[in-house]
Coordinates of C-alpha atoms in Angstrom, one line a residue:
M104 CA 18.1 -41.3 -38.2
T105 CA 19.0 -39.0 -40.8
T106 CA 23.0 -38.3 -40.8
P107 CA 23.6 -34.5 -41.2
G108 CA 24.7 -33.9 -44.6
A109 CA 23.5 -37.0 -46.1
A110 CA 21.7 -36.8 -49.4
T111 CA 17.8 -36.9 -49.0
P112 CA 16.0 -40.5 -50.6
P113 CA 14.0 -39.9 -53.7
R114 CA 10.4 -39.9 -52.8
F115 CA 8.3 -42.5 -55.1
K116 CA 5.2 -41.5 -56.5
R117 CA 2.2 -44.0 -56.3
S118 CA 1.4 -46.7 -59.1
S119 CA -2.3 -46.5 -58.7
P120 CA -4.5 -43.9 -57.7
R121 CA -5.2 -43.7 -53.6
K122 CA -8.5 -44.6 -52.9
K123 CA -10.9 -42.3 -51.2
Q124 CA -11.4 -43.5 -47.2
Q125 CA -14.8 -44.3 -45.7
P126 CA -15.3 -42.3 -43.0
R127 CA -15.5 -44.4 -39.9
S128 CA -19.0 -44.8 -37.7
S129 CA -19.0 -43.6 -34.4
H130 CA -19.5 -47.7 -33.5
R131 CA -15.9 -48.6 -35.4
L132 CA -14.5 -45.6 -33.4
A133 CA -15.5 -46.4 -30.0
V134 CA -14.5 -50.2 -31.0
D135 CA -10.9 -49.1 -32.3
F136 CA -10.5 -47.2 -29.1
A137 CA -11.0 -49.7 -26.4
A138 CA -8.6 -52.1 -28.5
G139 CA -6.3 -49.6 -28.5
E140 CA -6.9 -48.9 -24.5
A141 CA -6.7 -52.5 -23.9
E142 CA -3.2 -53.0 -26.0
A143 CA -1.9 -50.2 -23.8
A144 CA -2.9 -51.9 -20.7
R145 CA -1.5 -54.9 -21.8
A146 CA 2.1 -53.1 -22.6
S147 CA 1.7 -51.6 -19.5
V148 CA 1.7 -54.5 -17.4
A149 CA 4.4 -56.1 -19.7
A150 CA 6.4 -53.2 -18.9
R151 CA 5.8 -53.5 -14.9
A152 CA 6.8 -57.4 -15.2
T153 CA 10.1 -57.1 -17.5
P154 CA 13.1 -55.9 -15.1
L155 CA 14.9 -53.2 -16.4
L156 CA 18.7 -54.1 -17.0
P157 CA 20.5 -51.7 -14.3
A158 CA 22.5 -49.0 -15.9
T159 CA 26.2 -49.5 -15.5
P160 CA 28.4 -46.7 -16.2
A161 CA 31.7 -46.8 -16.1
V162 CA 33.0 -46.0 -12.4
P163 CA 36.2 -43.7 -12.4
A164 CA 38.7 -44.7 -9.5
Q165 CA 37.9 -41.4 -7.8
S166 CA 34.4 -41.4 -7.3
A167 CA 34.7 -45.1 -5.9
G168 CA 37.1 -44.0 -3.0
G169 CA 40.3 -43.9 -4.0
I170 CA 43.2 -44.6 -6.5
P171 CA 45.0 -47.5 -7.4
L172 CA 47.8 -48.3 -5.1
P173 CA 51.2 -48.1 -5.7
R174 CA 53.3 -51.6 -6.3
E175 CA 55.6 -50.7 -3.2
F176 CA 52.1 -50.5 -1.1
F177 CA 52.1 -54.5 -1.6
E178 CA 55.9 -55.4 -1.3
V179 CA 56.2 -56.1 2.7
D180 CA 55.4 -59.1 5.1
A181 CA 52.1 -60.7 4.5
L182 CA 51.5 -60.3 8.2
D183 CA 51.7 -56.6 7.7
L184 CA 49.9 -55.9 4.2
A185 CA 47.2 -57.8 5.7
P186 CA 45.8 -56.0 8.3
R187 CA 46.6 -52.5 6.2
L188 CA 44.6 -53.9 3.4
L189 CA 41.4 -54.0 5.3
G190 CA 39.2 -51.0 4.1
K191 CA 40.7 -50.7 0.6
L192 CA 38.4 -51.5 -2.3
L193 CA 38.7 -54.1 -4.8
R194 CA 37.5 -53.0 -8.5
R195 CA 37.0 -54.8 -11.4
D196 CA 34.8 -52.8 -14.3
Q197 CA 31.4 -51.4 -12.4
V198 CA 32.0 -53.6 -9.1
V199 CA 33.6 -52.5 -6.4
L200 CA 34.0 -53.8 -3.0
R201 CA 35.3 -53.2 0.5
I202 CA 37.8 -55.3 2.1
T203 CA 36.2 -56.3 5.4
E204 CA 38.3 -59.3 6.0
V205 CA 41.3 -60.8 5.5
E206 CA 44.1 -64.0 6.3
A207 CA 47.9 -63.7 6.1
Y208 CA 50.0 -66.5 4.6
R209 CA 53.5 -66.2 4.9
P210 CA 57.1 -68.4 4.1
N211 CA 57.8 -71.3 6.2
D212 CA 53.6 -71.5 7.0
S213 CA 52.4 -74.8 7.3
A214 CA 49.2 -73.3 5.9
C215 CA 50.8 -71.8 3.1
H216 CA 50.4 -73.3 -0.7
G217 CA 54.1 -71.8 -0.8
R218 CA 55.7 -74.4 1.5
F219 CA 55.9 -76.6 -1.0
G220 CA 57.8 -74.2 -3.5
A221 CA 56.9 -72.6 -6.7
T222 CA 54.4 -74.8 -8.9
T223 CA 52.4 -74.1 -11.9
R224 CA 49.5 -73.7 -9.5
T225 CA 51.5 -71.4 -7.0
A226 CA 54.1 -69.7 -9.2
P227 CA 51.9 -66.3 -8.9
M228 CA 52.5 -66.6 -5.2
F229 CA 56.2 -66.5 -5.7
G230 CA 55.9 -63.2 -7.9
S231 CA 56.2 -59.3 -6.9
G232 CA 54.1 -58.3 -4.3
G233 CA 50.7 -56.7 -5.7
H234 CA 49.7 -59.2 -8.0
A235 CA 46.9 -61.6 -7.6
Y236 CA 47.0 -65.2 -6.9
V237 CA 43.8 -67.1 -7.8
Y238 CA 43.0 -70.8 -7.4
L239 CA 40.5 -72.8 -7.2
C240 CA 39.0 -74.8 -4.3
Y241 CA 37.3 -77.6 -4.1
G242 CA 36.7 -77.4 -7.7
L243 CA 34.1 -75.0 -6.8
H244 CA 35.4 -71.4 -5.6
M245 CA 37.4 -69.1 -6.8
M246 CA 39.8 -67.7 -4.1
L247 CA 41.5 -64.5 -4.7
N248 CA 44.5 -63.7 -2.5
V249 CA 46.9 -60.4 -3.0
V250 CA 50.6 -61.7 -3.3
A251 CA 52.8 -60.0 -0.9
D252 CA 56.8 -58.9 -0.1
K253 CA 59.5 -59.5 -2.7
E254 CA 59.9 -61.9 -5.7
G255 CA 60.7 -65.3 -4.9
V256 CA 59.3 -65.3 -0.9
G257 CA 55.9 -66.8 -1.7
A258 CA 53.6 -65.0 0.6
A259 CA 50.0 -63.8 0.0
V260 CA 46.4 -62.3 1.8
L261 CA 43.4 -64.1 1.3
I262 CA 40.5 -61.8 0.6
R263 CA 38.1 -63.8 3.4
S264 CA 34.9 -61.2 3.0
C265 CA 33.7 -57.5 1.6
A266 CA 31.1 -55.2 1.7
P267 CA 29.4 -53.7 -1.5
V268 CA 30.0 -50.1 -2.4
S269 CA 28.7 -50.2 -6.0
G270 CA 27.7 -52.7 -8.8
L271 CA 25.3 -54.1 -6.6
D272 CA 22.7 -55.6 -9.6
I273 CA 25.9 -57.4 -11.0
I274 CA 26.8 -59.0 -7.8
K275 CA 23.4 -60.5 -6.9
Q276 CA 23.0 -61.6 -10.6
R277 CA 27.0 -63.3 -10.5
R278 CA 26.3 -64.8 -7.2
G279 CA 22.5 -66.0 -7.9
Q280 CA 21.3 -64.2 -4.9
Q281 CA 18.7 -61.7 -4.4
T282 CA 19.8 -60.2 -1.1
E283 CA 21.6 -57.8 0.4
K284 CA 22.6 -59.5 3.7
P285 CA 26.2 -59.8 4.8
I286 CA 25.9 -63.7 3.2
L287 CA 26.1 -61.8 0.0
L288 CA 29.7 -61.6 0.5
T289 CA 30.9 -63.7 3.6
G290 CA 33.5 -66.0 2.3
P291 CA 36.2 -66.2 -0.1
G292 CA 34.3 -67.9 -2.4
K293 CA 31.6 -65.3 -3.0
V294 CA 34.4 -62.5 -3.0
G295 CA 35.5 -64.3 -6.1
Q296 CA 32.1 -65.0 -7.2
A297 CA 30.9 -61.6 -7.3
L298 CA 34.2 -60.3 -8.7
G299 CA 33.4 -62.7 -11.8
L300 CA 36.9 -64.3 -11.5
S301 CA 38.9 -67.1 -13.2
T302 CA 42.4 -68.9 -12.6
D303 CA 43.1 -66.6 -15.4
W304 CA 43.3 -63.5 -13.3
S305 CA 46.0 -64.9 -11.5
N306 CA 49.2 -63.4 -11.9
H307 CA 47.4 -60.2 -12.9
P308 CA 48.9 -56.5 -11.2
L309 CA 46.3 -55.1 -8.9
Y310 CA 48.4 -51.8 -8.8
T311 CA 47.6 -51.2 -12.8
P312 CA 44.5 -48.8 -13.7
G313 CA 41.6 -51.2 -15.6
G314 CA 40.7 -54.6 -15.1
L315 CA 41.1 -55.6 -11.3
E316 CA 42.5 -53.6 -8.9
V317 CA 43.1 -52.2 -5.3
L318 CA 42.4 -49.0 -4.9
D319 CA 43.0 -47.0 -1.6
G320 CA 40.1 -46.3 0.9
P321 CA 39.7 -45.4 4.7
E322 CA 41.5 -47.3 7.4
P323 CA 39.2 -49.0 9.7
E324 CA 39.0 -47.4 13.4
N325 CA 39.2 -50.8 14.9
I326 CA 40.5 -54.2 14.1
L327 CA 39.8 -57.5 15.1
V328 CA 42.0 -60.8 14.8
G329 CA 41.7 -64.3 15.4
P330 CA 43.0 -67.9 13.9
R331 CA 42.9 -68.4 10.5
V332 CA 39.9 -70.7 9.2
G333 CA 40.2 -74.7 7.6
I334 CA 43.5 -75.1 8.1
D335 CA 43.3 -78.2 10.5
Y336 CA 45.9 -79.9 8.5
A337 CA 48.7 -77.2 9.2
S338 CA 50.8 -77.3 12.5
S339 CA 49.5 -76.5 15.9
E340 CA 51.3 -73.6 15.9
H341 CA 50.2 -72.2 13.2
V342 CA 46.7 -73.1 13.3
T343 CA 46.4 -70.8 16.1
A344 CA 48.2 -67.8 15.0
P345 CA 46.4 -64.9 15.2
W346 CA 46.5 -64.0 11.3
R347 CA 43.1 -64.0 10.2
F348 CA 42.2 -60.2 10.1
A349 CA 38.9 -58.3 10.2
I350 CA 37.0 -54.8 10.7
A351 CA 35.3 -54.4 13.8
G352 CA 31.8 -53.4 14.2
T353 CA 30.6 -54.8 10.5
P354 CA 28.5 -58.0 9.9
W355 CA 30.4 -58.5 6.7
I356 CA 32.2 -61.1 8.3
S357 CA 32.4 -64.7 8.1
A358 CA 31.8 -67.5 10.5
P359 CA 33.2 -68.1 13.0
K360 CA 32.8 -64.7 14.7
N361 CA 33.3 -65.9 18.1
T362 CA 37.2 -66.6 17.6
L363 CA 38.1 -62.9 16.8
R364 CA 39.2 -60.8 19.4
P365 CA 40.0 -56.7 19.2
R366 CA 43.6 -56.0 18.0

């Protein structure tokens, strides 16, 4: 491409006279035409066989359905924050997810990571509300939690399931699944994978624009509640505590669903 104002490159003369071209015969023209048609056909087939990469322009927060929530929104008891997060949006780059299922984990909760106090792994959980707490589960799954309450409390809300809002092609690629069914994002490990998270995101402020953030979104009309999943090691009162919340009427909820009841 020529840049306006740039100098025109010099033209060089041929060192030898141009040879006079012989006119092509009708037979040669027909052969060339057929060869060109064949090449065009092959290019067309190749173009159909090679999928184009999806266009992934930047998605402004407003077009995703909301703006980043203020820090104060998160500085409440995890049991209050959990249902308030339903319907809110998680955004990282071009991927936007709607939160559809969560679990609350509180101080003095025998199922909470903070029950042993702050460690190298759980230190972000004892930060101020609105930060991310990301941990590796079973050496495979990245689990995203939203830290709740004031600094030093040690509480968080686990994001269990989401529904896709934008960036579906990227979500499928990261998940390694070419489906649009709820299995794509129903489960906390799937959410972490869809967002491309690692433990490096732990302690990241979710109320600041850019990176990983929580955006405002419409509140659900009805909410389901039930006991949390996979905490058999906890005390009986905490195993049965109805601290799991989900949007009623959506298929984007992880199993088991039969333990959920209207709030």
